[in-house]
PDB file of C-alpha atoms in Angstrom:
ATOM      1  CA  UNK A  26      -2.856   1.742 -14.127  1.00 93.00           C
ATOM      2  CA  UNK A  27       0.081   1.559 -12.302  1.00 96.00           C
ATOM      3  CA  UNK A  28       0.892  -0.701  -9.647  1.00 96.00           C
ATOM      4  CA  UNK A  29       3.250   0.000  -6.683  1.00 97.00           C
ATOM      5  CA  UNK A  30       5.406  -2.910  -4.753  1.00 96.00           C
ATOM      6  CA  UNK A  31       7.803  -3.115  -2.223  1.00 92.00           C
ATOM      7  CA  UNK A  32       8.725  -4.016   1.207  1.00 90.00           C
ATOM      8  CA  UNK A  33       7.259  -2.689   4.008  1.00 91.00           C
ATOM      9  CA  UNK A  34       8.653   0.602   5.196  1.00 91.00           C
ATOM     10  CA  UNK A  35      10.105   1.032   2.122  1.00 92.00           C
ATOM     11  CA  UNK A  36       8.328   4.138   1.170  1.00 92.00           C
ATOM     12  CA  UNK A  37       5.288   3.430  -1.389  1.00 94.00           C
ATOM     13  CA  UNK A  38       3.085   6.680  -0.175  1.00 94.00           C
ATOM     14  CA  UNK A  39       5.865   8.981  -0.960  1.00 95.00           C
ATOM     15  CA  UNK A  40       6.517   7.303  -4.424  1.00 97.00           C
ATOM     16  CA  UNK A  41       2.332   7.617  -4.563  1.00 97.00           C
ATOM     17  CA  UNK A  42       2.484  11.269  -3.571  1.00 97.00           C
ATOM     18  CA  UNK A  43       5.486  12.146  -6.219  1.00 97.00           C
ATOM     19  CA  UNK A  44       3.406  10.858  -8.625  1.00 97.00           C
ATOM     20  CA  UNK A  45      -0.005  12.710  -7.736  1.00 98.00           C
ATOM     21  CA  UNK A  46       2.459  15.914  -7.629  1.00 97.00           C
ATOM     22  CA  UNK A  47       3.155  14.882 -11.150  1.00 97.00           C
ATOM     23  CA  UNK A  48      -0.882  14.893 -11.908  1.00 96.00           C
ATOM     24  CA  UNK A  49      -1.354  11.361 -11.182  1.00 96.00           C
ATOM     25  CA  UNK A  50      -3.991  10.102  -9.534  1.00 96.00           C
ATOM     26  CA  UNK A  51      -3.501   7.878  -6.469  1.00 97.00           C
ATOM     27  CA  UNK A  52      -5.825   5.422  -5.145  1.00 97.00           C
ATOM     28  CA  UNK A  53      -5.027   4.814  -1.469  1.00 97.00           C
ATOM     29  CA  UNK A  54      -6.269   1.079  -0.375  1.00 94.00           C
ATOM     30  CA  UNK A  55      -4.712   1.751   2.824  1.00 91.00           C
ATOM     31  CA  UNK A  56      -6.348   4.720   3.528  1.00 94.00           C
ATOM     32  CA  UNK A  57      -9.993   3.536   2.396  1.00 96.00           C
ATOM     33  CA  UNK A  58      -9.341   0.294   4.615  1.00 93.00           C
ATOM     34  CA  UNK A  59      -9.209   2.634   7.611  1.00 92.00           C
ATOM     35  CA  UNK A  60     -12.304   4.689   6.718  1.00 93.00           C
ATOM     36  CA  UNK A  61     -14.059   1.050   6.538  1.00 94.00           C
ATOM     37  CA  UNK A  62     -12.765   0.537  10.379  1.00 92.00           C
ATOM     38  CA  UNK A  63     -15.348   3.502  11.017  1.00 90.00           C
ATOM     39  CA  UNK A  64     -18.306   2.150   9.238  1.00 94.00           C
ATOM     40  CA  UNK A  65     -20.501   1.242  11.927  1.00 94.00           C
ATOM     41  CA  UNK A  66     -22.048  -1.788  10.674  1.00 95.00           C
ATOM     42  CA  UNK A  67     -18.044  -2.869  10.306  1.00 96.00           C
ATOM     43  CA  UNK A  68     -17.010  -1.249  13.856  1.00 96.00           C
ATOM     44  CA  UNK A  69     -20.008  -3.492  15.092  1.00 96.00           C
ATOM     45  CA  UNK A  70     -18.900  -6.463  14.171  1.00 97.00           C
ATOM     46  CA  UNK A  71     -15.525  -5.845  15.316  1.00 97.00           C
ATOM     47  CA  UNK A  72     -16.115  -5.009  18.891  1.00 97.00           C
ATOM     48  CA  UNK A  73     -18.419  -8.027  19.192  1.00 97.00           C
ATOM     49  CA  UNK A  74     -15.665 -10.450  18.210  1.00 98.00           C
ATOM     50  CA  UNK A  75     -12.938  -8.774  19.988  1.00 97.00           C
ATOM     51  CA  UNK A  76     -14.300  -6.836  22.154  1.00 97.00           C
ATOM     52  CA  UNK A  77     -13.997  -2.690  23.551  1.00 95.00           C
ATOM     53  CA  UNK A  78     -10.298  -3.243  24.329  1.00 95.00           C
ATOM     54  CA  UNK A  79     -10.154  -2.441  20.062  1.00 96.00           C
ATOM     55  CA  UNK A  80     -11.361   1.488  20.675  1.00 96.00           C
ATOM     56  CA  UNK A  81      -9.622   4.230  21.493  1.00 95.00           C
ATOM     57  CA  UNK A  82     -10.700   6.824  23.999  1.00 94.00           C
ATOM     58  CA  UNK A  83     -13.062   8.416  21.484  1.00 94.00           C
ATOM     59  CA  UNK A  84     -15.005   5.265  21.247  1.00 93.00           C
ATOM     60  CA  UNK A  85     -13.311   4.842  17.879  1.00 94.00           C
ATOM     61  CA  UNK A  86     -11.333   0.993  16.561  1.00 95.00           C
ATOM     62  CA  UNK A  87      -7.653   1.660  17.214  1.00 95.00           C
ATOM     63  CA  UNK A  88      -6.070   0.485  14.084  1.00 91.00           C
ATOM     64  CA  UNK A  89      -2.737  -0.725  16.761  1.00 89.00           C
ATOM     65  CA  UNK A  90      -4.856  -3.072  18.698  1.00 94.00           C
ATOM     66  CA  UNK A  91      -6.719  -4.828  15.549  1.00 95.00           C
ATOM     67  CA  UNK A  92      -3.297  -4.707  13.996  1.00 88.00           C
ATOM     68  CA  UNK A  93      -1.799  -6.734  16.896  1.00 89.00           C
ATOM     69  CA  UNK A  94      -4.832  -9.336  16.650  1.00 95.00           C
ATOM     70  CA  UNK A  95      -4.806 -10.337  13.095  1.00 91.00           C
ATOM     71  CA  UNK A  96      -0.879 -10.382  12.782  1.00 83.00           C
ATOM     72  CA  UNK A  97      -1.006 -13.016  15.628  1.00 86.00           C
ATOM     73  CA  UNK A  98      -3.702 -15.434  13.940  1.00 91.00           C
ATOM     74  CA  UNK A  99      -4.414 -16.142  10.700  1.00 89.00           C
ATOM     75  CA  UNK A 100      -7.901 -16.494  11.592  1.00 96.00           C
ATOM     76  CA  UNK A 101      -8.336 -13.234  12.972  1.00 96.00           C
ATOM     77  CA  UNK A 102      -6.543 -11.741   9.896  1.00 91.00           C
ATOM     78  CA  UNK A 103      -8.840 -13.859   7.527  1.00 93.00           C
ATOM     79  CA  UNK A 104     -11.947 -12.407   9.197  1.00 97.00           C
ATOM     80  CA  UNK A 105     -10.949  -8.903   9.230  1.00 96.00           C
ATOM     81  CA  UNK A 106     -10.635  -9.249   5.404  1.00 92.00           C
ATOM     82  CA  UNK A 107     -13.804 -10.726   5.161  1.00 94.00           C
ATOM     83  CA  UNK A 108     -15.025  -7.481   6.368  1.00 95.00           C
ATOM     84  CA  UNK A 109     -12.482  -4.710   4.902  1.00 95.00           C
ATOM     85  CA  UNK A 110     -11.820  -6.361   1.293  1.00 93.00           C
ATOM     86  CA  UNK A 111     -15.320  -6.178  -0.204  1.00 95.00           C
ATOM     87  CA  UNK A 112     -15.849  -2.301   0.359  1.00 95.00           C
ATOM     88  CA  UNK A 113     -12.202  -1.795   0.136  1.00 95.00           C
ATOM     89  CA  UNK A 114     -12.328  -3.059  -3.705  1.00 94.00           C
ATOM     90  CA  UNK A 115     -15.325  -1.495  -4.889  1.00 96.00           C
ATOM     91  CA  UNK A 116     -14.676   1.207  -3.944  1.00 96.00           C
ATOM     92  CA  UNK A 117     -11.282   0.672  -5.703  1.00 95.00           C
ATOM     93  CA  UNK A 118     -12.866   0.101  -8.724  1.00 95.00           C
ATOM     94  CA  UNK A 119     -15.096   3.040  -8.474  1.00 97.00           C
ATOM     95  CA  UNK A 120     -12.609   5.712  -8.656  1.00 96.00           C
ATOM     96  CA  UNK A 121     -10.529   3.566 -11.161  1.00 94.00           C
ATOM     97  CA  UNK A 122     -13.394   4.553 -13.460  1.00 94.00           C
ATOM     98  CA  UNK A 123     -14.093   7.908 -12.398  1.00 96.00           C
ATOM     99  CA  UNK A 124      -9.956   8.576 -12.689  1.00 95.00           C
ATOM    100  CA  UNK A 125      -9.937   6.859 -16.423  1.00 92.00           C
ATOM    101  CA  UNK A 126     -12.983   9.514 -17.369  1.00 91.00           C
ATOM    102  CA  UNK A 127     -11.227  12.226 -16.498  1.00 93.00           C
ATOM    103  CA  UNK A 128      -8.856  13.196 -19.302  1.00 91.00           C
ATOM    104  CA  UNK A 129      -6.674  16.038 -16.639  1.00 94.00           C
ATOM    105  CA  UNK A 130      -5.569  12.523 -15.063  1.00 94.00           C
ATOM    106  CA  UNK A 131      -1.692  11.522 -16.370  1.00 93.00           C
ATOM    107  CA  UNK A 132      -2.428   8.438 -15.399  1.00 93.00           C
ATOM    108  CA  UNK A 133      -4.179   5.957 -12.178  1.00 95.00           C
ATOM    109  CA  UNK A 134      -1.159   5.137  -9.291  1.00 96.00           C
ATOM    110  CA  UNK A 135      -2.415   2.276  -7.531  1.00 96.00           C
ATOM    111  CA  UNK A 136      -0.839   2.129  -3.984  1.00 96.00           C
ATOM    112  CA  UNK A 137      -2.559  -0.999  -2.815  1.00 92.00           C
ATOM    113  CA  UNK A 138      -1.378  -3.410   0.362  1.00 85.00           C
ATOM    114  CA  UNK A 139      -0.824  -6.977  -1.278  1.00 85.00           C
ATOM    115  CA  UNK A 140      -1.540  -6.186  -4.323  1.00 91.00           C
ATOM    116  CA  UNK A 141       0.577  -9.183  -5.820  1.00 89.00           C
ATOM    117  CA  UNK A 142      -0.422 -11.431  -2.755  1.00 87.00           C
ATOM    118  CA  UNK A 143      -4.301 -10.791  -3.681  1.00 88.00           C
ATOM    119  CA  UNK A 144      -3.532 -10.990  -7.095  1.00 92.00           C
ATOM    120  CA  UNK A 145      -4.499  -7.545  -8.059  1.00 92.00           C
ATOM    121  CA  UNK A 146      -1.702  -6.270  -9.907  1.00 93.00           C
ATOM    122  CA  UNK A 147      -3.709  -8.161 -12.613  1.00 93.00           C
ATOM    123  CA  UNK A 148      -5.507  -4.731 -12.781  1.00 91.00           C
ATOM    124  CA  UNK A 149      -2.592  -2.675 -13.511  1.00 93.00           C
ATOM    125  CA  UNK A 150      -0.150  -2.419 -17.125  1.00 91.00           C
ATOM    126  CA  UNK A 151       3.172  -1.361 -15.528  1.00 94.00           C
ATOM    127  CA  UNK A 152       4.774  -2.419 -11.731  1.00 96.00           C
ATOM    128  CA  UNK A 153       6.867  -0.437 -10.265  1.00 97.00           C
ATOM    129  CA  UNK A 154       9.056  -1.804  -7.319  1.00 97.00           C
ATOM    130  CA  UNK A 155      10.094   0.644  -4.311  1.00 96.00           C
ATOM    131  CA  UNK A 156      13.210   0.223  -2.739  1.00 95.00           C
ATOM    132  CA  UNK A 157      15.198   0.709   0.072  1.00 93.00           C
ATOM    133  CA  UNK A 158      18.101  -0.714   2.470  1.00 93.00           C
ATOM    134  CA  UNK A 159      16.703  -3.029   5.233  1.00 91.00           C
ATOM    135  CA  UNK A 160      17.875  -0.992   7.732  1.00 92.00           C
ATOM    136  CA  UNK A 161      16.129   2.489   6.208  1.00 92.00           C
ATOM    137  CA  UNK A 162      13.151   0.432   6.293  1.00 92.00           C
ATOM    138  CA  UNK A 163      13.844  -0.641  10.058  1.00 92.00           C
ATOM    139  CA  UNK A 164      14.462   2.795  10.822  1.00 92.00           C
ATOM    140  CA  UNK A 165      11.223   4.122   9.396  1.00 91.00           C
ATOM    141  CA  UNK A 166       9.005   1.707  10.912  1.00 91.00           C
ATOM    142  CA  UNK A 167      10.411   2.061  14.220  1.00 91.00           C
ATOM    143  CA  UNK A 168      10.049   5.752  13.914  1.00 91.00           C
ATOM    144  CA  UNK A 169       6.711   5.754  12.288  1.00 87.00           C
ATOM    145  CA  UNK A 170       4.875   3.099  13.884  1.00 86.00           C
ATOM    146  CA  UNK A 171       7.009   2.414  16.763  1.00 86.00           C
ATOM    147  CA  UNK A 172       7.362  -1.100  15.258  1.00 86.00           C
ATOM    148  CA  UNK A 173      10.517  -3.675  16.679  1.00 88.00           C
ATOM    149  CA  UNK A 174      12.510  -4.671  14.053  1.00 87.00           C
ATOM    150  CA  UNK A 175      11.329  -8.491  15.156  1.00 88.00           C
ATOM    151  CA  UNK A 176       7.841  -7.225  14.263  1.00 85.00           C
ATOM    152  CA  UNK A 177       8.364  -5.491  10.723  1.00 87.00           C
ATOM    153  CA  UNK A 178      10.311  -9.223   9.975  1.00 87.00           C
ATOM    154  CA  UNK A 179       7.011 -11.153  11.111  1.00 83.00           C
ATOM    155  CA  UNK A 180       4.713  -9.305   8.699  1.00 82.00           C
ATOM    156  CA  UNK A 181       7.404  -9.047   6.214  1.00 85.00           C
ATOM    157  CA  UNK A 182       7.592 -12.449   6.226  1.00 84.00           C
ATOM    158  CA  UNK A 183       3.747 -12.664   5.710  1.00 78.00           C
ATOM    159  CA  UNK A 184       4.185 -11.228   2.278  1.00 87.00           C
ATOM    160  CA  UNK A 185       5.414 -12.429  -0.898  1.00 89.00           C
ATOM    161  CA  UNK A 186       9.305 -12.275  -1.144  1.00 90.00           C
ATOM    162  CA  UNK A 187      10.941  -8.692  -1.699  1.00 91.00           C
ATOM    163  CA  UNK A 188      13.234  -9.997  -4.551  1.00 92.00           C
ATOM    164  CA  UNK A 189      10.282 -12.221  -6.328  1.00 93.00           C
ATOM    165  CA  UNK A 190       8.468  -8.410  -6.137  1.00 93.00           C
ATOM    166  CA  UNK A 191      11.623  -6.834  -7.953  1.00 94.00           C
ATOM    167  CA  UNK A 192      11.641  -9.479 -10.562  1.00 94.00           C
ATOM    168  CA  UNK A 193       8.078  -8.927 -11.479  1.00 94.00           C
ATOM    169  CA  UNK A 194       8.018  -5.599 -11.734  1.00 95.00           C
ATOM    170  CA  UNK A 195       8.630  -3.080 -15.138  1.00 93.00           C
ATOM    171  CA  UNK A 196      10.408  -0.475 -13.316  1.00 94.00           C
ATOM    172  CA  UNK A 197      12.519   0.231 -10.035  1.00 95.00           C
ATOM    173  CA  UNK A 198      12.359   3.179  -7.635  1.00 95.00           C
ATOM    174  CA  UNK A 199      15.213   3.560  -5.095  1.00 93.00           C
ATOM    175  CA  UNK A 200      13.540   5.290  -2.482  1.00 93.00           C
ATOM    176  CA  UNK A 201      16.788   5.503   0.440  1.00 91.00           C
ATOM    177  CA  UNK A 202      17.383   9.000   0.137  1.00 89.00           C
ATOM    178  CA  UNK A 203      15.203  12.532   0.335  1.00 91.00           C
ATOM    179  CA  UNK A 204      11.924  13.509  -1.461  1.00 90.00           C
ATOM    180  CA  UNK A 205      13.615  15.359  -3.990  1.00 94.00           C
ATOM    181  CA  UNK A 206      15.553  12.610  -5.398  1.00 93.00           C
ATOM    182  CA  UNK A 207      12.640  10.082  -4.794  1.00 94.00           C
ATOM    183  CA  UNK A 208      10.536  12.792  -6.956  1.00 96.00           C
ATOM    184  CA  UNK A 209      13.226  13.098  -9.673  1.00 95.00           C
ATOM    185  CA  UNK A 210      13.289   8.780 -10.173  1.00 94.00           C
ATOM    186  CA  UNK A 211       9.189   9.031 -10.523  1.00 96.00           C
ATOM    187  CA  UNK A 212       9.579  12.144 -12.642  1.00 96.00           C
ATOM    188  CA  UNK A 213      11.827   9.866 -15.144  1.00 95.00           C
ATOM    189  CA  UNK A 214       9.973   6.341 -14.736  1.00 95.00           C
ATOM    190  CA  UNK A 215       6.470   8.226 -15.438  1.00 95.00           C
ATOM    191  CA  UNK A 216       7.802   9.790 -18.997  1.00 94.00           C
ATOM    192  CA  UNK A 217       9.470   6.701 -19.649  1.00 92.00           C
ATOM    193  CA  UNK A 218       5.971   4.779 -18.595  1.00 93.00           C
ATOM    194  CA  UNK A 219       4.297   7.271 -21.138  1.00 91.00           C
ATOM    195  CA  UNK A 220       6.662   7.424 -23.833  1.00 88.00           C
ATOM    196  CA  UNK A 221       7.469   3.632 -24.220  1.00 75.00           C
ATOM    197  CA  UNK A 222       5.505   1.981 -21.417  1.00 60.00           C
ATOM    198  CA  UNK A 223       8.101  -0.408 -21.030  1.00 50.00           C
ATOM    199  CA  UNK A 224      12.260   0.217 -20.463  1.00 41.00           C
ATOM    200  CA  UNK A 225      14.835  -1.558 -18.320  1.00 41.00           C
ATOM    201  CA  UNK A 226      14.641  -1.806 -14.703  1.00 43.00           C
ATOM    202  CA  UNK A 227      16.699   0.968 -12.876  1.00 42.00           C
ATOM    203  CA  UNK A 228      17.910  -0.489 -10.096  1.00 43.00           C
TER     204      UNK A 228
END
């Protein structure tokens, strides 16, 4: 399996979705942690601790507001694990297995949040570290999540250092310029993962 890292804003889903255009596989932690905010049982226990100022106009948890009350207390934050993580890594491991049984699969991309900080890279055989100029990354979360750039340094800062992530990792992706060149790095690192399963970093 292969493991994804970077720095926030630094572009892991489009490194995940040039490698599921290359017949990888992607499992999307992000994306199955905001199903979970839907669960009922899980949207209960939200709005109890928090309150309905957490829903949207469709009655449904705005992932903005709970976003704004974990990254301002670590207890908040701890709880709202307590809730995701569980689900969130079953269900993580369930289509791990159902990806390794199916033999069209080139191979399992795991694009998880924190996946050195929760110690799951332990799951994967090859890290690959995404990578872009601070201020692409600024740009992107400002224009993507409307983010200050004193905000993306407060949960950047939450996370394990960018350059401890680079060291760790097999492989580099340099993921500052267009889709097509971001696709033609993956399109290299992926034979190179297959072929030797471990080369040089890149960059």
């Amino acid at each position: 399996m292969i493991g994804l890292l970077g720095g926030i804003g630094a572009g892991k889903s489009t490194v995940a979705q040039c490698f599921a255009q290359l017949g990888c596989a992607v499992i999307d932690a992000d994306a199955l942690a905001k199903s979970m905010l839907h669960e009922p049982a899980i949207k209960e226990q939200l709005v109890a601790r928090w309150g309905p100022i957490i829903l949207d106009a469709q009655g449904q948890v705005d992932r903005a507001a709970v976003g704004k009350i974990v990254f301002a207390s670590t207890l908040e934050r701890v709880f709202l694990e307590g809730l995701i993580h569980p689900p969130v890594l079953a269900e993580r491991a369930r289509l791990k297995q159902v990806y390794q049984g199916n033999p069209q699969v080139v191979a399992i991309v795991d694009d998880t949040p924190l996946l050195l900080e929760k110690e799951l890279h332990r799951d994967c055989n090859v890290l690959i570290f995404v990578d872009a100029p601070l201020v692409t990354r600024q740009q992107r979360v400002m224009n993507k999540r409307g983010w200050s750039v004193d905000e993306l340094n407060k949960r950047q800062s939450a996370q394990i250092a960018l350059d401890k992530k680079a060291q760790l990792a097999d492989y580099c992706v340099d993921n500052s310029a267009d889709q097509a060149h971001c696709l033609e790095q993956v399109r290299r690192v992926l034979s190179q993962i297959l072929t030797t399963n471990r080369l040089p970093k890149s960059c």
